mmCIF file of C-alpha atoms in Angstrom:
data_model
loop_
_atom_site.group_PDB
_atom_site.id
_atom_site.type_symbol
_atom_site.label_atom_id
_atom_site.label_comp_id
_atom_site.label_asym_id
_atom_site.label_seq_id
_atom_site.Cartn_x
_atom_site.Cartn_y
_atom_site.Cartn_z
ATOM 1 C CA UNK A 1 0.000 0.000 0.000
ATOM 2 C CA UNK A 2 1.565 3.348 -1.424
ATOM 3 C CA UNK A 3 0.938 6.597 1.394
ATOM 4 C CA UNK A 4 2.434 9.373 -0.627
ATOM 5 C CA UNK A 5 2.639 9.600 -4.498
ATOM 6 C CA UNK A 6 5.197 12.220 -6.285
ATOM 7 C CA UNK A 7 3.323 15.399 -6.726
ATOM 8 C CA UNK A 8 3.378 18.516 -9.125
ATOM 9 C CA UNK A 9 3.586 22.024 -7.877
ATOM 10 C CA UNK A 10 1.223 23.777 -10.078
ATOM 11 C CA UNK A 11 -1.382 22.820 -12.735
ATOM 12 C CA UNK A 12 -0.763 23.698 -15.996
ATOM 13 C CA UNK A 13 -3.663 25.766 -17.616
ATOM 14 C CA UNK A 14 -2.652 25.960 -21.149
ATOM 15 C CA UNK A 15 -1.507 22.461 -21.884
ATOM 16 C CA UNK A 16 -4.362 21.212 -19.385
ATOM 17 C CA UNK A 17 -6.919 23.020 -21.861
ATOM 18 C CA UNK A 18 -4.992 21.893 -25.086
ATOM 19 C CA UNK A 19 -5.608 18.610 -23.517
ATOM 20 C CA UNK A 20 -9.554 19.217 -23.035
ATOM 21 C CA UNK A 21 -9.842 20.771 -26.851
ATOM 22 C CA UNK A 22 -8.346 17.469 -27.865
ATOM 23 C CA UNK A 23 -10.856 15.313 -25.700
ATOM 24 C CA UNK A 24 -13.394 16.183 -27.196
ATOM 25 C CA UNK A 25 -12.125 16.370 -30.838
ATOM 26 C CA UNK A 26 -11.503 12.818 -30.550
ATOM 27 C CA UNK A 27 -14.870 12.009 -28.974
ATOM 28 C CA UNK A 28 -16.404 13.222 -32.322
ATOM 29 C CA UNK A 29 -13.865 11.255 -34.274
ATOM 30 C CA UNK A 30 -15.154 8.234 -32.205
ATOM 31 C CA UNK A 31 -18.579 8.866 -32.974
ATOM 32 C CA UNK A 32 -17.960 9.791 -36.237
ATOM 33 C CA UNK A 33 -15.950 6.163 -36.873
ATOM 34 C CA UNK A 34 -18.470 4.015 -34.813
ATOM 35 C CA UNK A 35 -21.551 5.855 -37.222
ATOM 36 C CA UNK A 36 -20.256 5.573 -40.636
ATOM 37 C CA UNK A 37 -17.661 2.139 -40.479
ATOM 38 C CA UNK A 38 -18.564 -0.147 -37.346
ATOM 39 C CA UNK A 39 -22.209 -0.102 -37.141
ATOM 40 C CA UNK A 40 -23.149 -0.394 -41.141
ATOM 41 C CA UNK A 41 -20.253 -3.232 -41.110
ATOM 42 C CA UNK A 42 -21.982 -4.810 -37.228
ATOM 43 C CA UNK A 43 -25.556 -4.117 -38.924
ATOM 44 C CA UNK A 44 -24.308 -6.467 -42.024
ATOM 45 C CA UNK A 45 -22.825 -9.364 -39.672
ATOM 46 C CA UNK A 46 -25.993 -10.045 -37.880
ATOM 47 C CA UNK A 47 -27.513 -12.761 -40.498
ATOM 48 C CA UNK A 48 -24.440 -14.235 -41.382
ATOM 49 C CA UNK A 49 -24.037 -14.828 -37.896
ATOM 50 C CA UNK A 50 -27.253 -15.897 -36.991
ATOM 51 C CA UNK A 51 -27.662 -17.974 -39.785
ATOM 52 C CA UNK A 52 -24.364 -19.569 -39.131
ATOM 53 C CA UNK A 53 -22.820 -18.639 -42.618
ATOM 54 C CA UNK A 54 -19.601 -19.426 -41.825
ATOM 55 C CA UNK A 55 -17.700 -18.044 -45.280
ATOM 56 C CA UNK A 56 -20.072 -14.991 -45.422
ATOM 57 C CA UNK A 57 -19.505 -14.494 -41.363
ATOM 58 C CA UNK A 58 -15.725 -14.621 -42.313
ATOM 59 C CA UNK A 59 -15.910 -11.975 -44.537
ATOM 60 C CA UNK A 60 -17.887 -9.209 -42.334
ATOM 61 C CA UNK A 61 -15.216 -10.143 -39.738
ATOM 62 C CA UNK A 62 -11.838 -9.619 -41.664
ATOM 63 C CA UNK A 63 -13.744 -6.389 -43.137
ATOM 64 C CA UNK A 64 -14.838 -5.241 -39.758
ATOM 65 C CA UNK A 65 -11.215 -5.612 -38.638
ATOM 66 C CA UNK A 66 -9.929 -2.765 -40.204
ATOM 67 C CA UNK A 67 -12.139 0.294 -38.720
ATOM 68 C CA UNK A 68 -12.226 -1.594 -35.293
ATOM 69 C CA UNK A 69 -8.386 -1.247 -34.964
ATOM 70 C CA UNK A 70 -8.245 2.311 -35.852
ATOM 71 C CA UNK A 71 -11.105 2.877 -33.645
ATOM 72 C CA UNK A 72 -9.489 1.041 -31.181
ATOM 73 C CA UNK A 73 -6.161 2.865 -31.127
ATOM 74 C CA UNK A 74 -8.117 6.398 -30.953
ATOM 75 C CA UNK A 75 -9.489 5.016 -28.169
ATOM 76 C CA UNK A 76 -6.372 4.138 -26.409
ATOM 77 C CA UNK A 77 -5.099 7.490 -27.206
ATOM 78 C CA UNK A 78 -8.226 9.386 -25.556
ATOM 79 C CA UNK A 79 -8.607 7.168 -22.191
ATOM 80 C CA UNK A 80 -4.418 6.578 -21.443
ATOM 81 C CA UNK A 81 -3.065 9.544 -23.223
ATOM 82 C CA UNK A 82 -5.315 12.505 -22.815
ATOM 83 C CA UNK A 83 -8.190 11.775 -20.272
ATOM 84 C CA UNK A 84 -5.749 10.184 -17.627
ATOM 85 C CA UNK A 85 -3.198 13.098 -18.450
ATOM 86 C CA UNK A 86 -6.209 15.436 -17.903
ATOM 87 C CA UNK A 87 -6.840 13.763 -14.267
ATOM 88 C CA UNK A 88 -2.936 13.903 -13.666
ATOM 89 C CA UNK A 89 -3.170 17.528 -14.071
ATOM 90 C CA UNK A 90 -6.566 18.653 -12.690
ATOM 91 C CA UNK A 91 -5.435 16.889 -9.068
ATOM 92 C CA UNK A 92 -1.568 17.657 -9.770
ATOM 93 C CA UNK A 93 -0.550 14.174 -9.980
ATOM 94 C CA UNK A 94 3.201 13.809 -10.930
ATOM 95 C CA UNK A 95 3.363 10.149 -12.172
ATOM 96 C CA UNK A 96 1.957 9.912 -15.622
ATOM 97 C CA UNK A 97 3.277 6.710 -16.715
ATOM 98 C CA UNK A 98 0.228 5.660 -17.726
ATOM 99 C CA UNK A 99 1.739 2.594 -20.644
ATOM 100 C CA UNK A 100 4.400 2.238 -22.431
ATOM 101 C CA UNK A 101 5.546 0.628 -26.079
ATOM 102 C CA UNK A 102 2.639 -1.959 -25.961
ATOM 103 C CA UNK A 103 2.445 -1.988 -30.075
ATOM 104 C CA UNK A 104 5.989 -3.833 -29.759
ATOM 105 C CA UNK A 105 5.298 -6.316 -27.447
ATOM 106 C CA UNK A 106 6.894 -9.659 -28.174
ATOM 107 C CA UNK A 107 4.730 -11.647 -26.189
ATOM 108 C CA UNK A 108 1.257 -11.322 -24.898
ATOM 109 C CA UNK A 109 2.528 -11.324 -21.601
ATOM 110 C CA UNK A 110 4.327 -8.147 -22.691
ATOM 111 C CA UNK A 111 1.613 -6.587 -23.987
ATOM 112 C CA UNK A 112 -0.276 -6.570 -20.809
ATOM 113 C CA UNK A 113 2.566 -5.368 -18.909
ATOM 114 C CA UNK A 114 2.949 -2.586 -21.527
ATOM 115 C CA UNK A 115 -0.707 -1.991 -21.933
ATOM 116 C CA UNK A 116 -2.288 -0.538 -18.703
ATOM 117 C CA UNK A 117 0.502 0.375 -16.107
ATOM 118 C CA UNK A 118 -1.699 1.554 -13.223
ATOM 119 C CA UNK A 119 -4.056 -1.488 -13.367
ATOM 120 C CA UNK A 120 -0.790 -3.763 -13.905
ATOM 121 C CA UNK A 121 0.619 -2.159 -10.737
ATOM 122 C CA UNK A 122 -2.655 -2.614 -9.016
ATOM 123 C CA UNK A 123 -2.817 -6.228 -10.099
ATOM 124 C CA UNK A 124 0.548 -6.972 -9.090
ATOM 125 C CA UNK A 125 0.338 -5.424 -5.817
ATOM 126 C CA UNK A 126 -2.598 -7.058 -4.290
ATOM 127 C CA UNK A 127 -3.552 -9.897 -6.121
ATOM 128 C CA UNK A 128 -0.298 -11.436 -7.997
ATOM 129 C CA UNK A 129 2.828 -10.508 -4.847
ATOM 130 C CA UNK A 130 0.012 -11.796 -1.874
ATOM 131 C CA UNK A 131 -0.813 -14.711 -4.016
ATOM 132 C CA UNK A 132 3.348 -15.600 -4.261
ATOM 133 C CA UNK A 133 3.984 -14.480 -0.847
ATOM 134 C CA UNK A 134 1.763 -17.031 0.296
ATOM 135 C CA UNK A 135 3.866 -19.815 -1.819
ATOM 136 C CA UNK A 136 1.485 -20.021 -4.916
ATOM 137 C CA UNK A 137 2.621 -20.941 -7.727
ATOM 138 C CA UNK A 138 3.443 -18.368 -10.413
ATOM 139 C CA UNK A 139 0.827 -19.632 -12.682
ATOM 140 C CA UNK A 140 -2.365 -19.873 -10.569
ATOM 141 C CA UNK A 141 -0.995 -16.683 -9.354
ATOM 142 C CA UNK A 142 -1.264 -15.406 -13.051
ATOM 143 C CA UNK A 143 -4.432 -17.358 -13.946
ATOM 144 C CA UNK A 144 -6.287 -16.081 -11.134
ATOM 145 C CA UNK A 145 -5.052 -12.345 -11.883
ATOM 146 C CA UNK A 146 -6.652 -13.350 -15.493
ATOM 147 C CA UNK A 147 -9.600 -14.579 -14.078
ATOM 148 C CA UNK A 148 -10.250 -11.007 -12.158
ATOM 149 C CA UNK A 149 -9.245 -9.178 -15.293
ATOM 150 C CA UNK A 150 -11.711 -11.211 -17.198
ATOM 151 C CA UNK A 151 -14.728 -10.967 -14.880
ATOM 152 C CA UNK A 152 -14.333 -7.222 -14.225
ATOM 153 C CA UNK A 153 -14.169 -6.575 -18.228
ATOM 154 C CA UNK A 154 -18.038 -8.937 -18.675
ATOM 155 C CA UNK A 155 -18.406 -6.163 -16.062
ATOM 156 C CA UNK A 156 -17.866 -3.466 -18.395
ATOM 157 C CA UNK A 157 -19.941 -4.996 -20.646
ATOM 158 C CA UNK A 158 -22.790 -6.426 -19.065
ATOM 159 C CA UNK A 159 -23.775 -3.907 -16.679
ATOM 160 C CA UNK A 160 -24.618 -0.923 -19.869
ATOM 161 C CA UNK A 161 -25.981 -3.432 -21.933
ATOM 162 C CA UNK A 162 -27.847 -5.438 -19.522
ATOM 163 C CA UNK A 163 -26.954 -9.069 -20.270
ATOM 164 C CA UNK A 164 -24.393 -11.468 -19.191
ATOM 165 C CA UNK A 165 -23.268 -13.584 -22.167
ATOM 166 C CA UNK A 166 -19.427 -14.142 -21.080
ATOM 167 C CA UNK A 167 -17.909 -13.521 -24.434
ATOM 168 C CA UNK A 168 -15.653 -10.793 -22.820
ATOM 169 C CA UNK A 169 -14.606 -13.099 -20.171
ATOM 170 C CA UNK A 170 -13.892 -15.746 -22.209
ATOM 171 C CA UNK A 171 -12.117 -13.770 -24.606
ATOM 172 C CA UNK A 172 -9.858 -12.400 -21.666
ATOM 173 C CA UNK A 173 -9.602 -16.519 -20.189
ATOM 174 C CA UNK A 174 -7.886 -17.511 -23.304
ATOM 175 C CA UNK A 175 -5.336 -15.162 -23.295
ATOM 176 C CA UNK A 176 -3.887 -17.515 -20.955
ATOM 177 C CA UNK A 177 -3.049 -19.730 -23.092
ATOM 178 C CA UNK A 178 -1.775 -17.203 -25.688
ATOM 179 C CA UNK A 179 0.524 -15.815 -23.376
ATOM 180 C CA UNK A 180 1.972 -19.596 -22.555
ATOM 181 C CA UNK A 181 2.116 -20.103 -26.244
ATOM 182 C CA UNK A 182 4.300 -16.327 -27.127
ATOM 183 C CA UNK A 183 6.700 -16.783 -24.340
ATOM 184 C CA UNK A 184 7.669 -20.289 -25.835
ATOM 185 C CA UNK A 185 7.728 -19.364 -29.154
ATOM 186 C CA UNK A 186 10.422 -16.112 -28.102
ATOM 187 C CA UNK A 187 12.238 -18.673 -26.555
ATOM 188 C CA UNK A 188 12.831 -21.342 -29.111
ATOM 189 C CA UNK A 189 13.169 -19.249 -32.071
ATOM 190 C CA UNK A 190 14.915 -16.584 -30.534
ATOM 191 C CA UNK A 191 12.890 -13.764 -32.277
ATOM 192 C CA UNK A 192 10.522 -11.575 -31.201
ATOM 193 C CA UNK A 193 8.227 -10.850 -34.579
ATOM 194 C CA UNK A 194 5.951 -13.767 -34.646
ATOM 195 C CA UNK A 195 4.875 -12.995 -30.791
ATOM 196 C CA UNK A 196 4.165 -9.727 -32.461
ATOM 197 C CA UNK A 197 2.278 -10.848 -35.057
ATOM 198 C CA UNK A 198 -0.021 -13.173 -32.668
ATOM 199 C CA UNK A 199 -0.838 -10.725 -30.769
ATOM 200 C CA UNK A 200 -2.044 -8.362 -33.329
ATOM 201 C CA UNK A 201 -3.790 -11.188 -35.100
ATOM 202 C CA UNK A 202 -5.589 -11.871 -31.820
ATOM 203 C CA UNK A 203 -6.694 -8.237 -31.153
ATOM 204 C CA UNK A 204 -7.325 -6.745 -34.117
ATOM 205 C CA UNK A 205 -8.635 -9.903 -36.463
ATOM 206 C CA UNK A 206 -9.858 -12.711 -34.063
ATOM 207 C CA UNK A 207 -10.368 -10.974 -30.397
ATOM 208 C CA UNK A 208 -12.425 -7.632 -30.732
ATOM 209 C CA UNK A 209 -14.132 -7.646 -33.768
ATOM 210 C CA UNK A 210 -15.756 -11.077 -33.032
ATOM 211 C CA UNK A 211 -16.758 -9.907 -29.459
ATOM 212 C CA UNK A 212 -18.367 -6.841 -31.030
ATOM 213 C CA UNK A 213 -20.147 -8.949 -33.525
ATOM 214 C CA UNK A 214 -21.455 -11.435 -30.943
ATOM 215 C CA UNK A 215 -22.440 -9.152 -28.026
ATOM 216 C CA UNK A 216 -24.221 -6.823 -31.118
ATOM 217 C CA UNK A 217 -25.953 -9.883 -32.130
ATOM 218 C CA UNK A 218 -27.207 -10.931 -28.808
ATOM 219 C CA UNK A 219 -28.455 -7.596 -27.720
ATOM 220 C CA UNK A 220 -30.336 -6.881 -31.372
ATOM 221 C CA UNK A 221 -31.784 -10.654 -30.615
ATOM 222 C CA UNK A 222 -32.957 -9.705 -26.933
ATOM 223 C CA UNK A 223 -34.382 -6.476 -26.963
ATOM 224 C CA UNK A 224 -35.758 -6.879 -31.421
ATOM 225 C CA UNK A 225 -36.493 -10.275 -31.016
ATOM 226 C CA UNK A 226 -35.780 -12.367 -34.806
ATOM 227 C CA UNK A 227 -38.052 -10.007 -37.094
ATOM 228 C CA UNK A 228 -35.543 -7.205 -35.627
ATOM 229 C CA UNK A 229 -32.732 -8.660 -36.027
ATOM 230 C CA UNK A 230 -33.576 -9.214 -39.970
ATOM 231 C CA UNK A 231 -34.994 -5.427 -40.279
ATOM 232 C CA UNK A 232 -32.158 -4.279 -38.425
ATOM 233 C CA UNK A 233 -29.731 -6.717 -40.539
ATOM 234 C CA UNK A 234 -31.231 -5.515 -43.946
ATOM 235 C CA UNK A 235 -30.333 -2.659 -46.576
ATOM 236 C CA UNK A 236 -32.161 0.424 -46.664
ATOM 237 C CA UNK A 237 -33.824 -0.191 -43.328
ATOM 238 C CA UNK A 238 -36.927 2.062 -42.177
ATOM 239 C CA UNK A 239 -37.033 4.553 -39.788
ATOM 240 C CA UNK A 240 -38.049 1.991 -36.628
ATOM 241 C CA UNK A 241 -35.204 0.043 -37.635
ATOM 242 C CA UNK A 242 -32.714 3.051 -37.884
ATOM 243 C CA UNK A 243 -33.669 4.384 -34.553
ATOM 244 C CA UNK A 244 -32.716 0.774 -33.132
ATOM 245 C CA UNK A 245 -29.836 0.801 -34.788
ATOM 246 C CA UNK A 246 -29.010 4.288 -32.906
ATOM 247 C CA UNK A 247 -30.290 3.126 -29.648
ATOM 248 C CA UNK A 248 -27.431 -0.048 -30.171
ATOM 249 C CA UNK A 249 -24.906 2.539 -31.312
ATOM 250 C CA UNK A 250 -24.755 4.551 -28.210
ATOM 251 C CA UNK A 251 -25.653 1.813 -25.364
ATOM 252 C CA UNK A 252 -23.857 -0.874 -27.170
ATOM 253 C CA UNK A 253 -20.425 -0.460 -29.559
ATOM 254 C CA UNK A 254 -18.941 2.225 -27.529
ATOM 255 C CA UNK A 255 -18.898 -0.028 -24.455
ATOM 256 C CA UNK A 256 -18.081 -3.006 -26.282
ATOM 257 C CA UNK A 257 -15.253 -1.607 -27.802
ATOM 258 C CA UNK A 258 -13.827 -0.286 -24.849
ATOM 259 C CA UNK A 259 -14.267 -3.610 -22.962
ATOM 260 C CA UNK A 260 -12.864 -5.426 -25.636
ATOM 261 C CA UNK A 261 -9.657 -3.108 -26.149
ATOM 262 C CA UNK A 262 -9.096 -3.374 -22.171
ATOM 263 C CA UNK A 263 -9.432 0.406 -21.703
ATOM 264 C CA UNK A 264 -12.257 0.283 -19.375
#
């Protein structure tokens, strides 16, 4: 438990309101991406996935892909570089190592070292030291940090959209496995750019844009019903449908996105 954090002497107005300006620049960017590339691309996944089309489903999700990970990185830079800078500042908080060169990692146990430093911090220092302390092993010790990680980012996701459906947890179980599987690889072939490539396969291919697509899908399915889900699916949908759509695009994407990403 930390008692006294470095401090700043004074706040400082101009870059804290250069920091503001660019807050909420990049909240209409957001918007902006989420209303004209991921919801018409989401809105054209639903059948494919309901109906199980796998080659069609495959399609929506490598095209999806490519907005969600420039989304996604806009997103990282508005939580970790300018709202968390703007909370530095407004209480005069002198540590602002909020991540560091996460886009290199090597492994995806690097990457969520590199990722989030004050939850990593937080993680390590009362969940993963106590757990070691007390003569766990060092991977139950990781697997249960995991396990936390996972169930507070359903959290994120469940509690806006009202639904549990676990694909956030699950997605954030099996990187478990993927971390197990990096590390060796670095080992035996001494080289660090296929861990890189994993992990932005994961993310940015496999991992977010398939939890966006399935916790879209479910929430169209439980608040539309099937009928909605095929008006809100189709081309040239009316108004109804369009509002719906709206109603998912401001309760729904944003959060899932963020959950997904590991911002929130």
């Amino acid at each position: 438990y930390q008692l006294n954090y470095p401090r700043m002497r004074r706040r400082r107005v101009r870059l804290l309101r250069r920091w503001v300006l660019l807050l909420l620049g990049t909240l209409l960017l957001m918007s902006f991406m989420q209303v004209q590339f991921l919801l018409p691309l989401m809105q054209s996944s639903l059948m494919p996935l309901h109906e199980t089309n796998l080659l069609r489903f495959t399609e929506r999700l490598l095209r999806l892909s490519v907005p969600n990970v420039a989304h996604w990185l806009v997103l990282f830079y508005l939580v970790f570089h300018l709202w968390l800078n703007i909370l530095g500042e407004l209480l005069m908080f002198g540590d602002r190592m909020f991540y560091k060169e996460w886009w290199n990692a090597a492994t995806l146990g690097d990457y969520w070292r590199l990722w989030n430093i004050p939850v990593h911090k937080w993680m390590l220092r009362t969940v993963f030291f106590p757990l070691m302390r007390r003569r766990v092993g060092k991977f139950p010790a990781m697997l249960l940090v995991f396990f936390l990680s996972a169930v507070m980012h359903e959290l994120a996701v469940a509690v806006p959209l009202r639904m549990l459906r676990g694909w956030a947890f699950w997605g954030m179980i099996m990187q478990v496995p993927l971390v197990s599987l990096t590390d060796m690889l670095r080992k035996r072939l001494k080289s660090d750019t296929l861990g890189n490539m994993i992990f932005w396969a994961s993310f940015c291919v496999l991992g977010q844009p398939m939890c966006l697509i399935l916790y879209y899908h479910d929430y169209v399915l439980a608040n539309m019903g099937v009928q909605g889900l095929a008006k809100a699916a189709a081309a040239g949908a009316g108004a109804a449908a369009s509002a719906a759509v709206g109603s998912l695009a401001g309760q729904g994407a944003c959060q899932v996105v963020a959950a997904t990403a590991g911002a929130c």
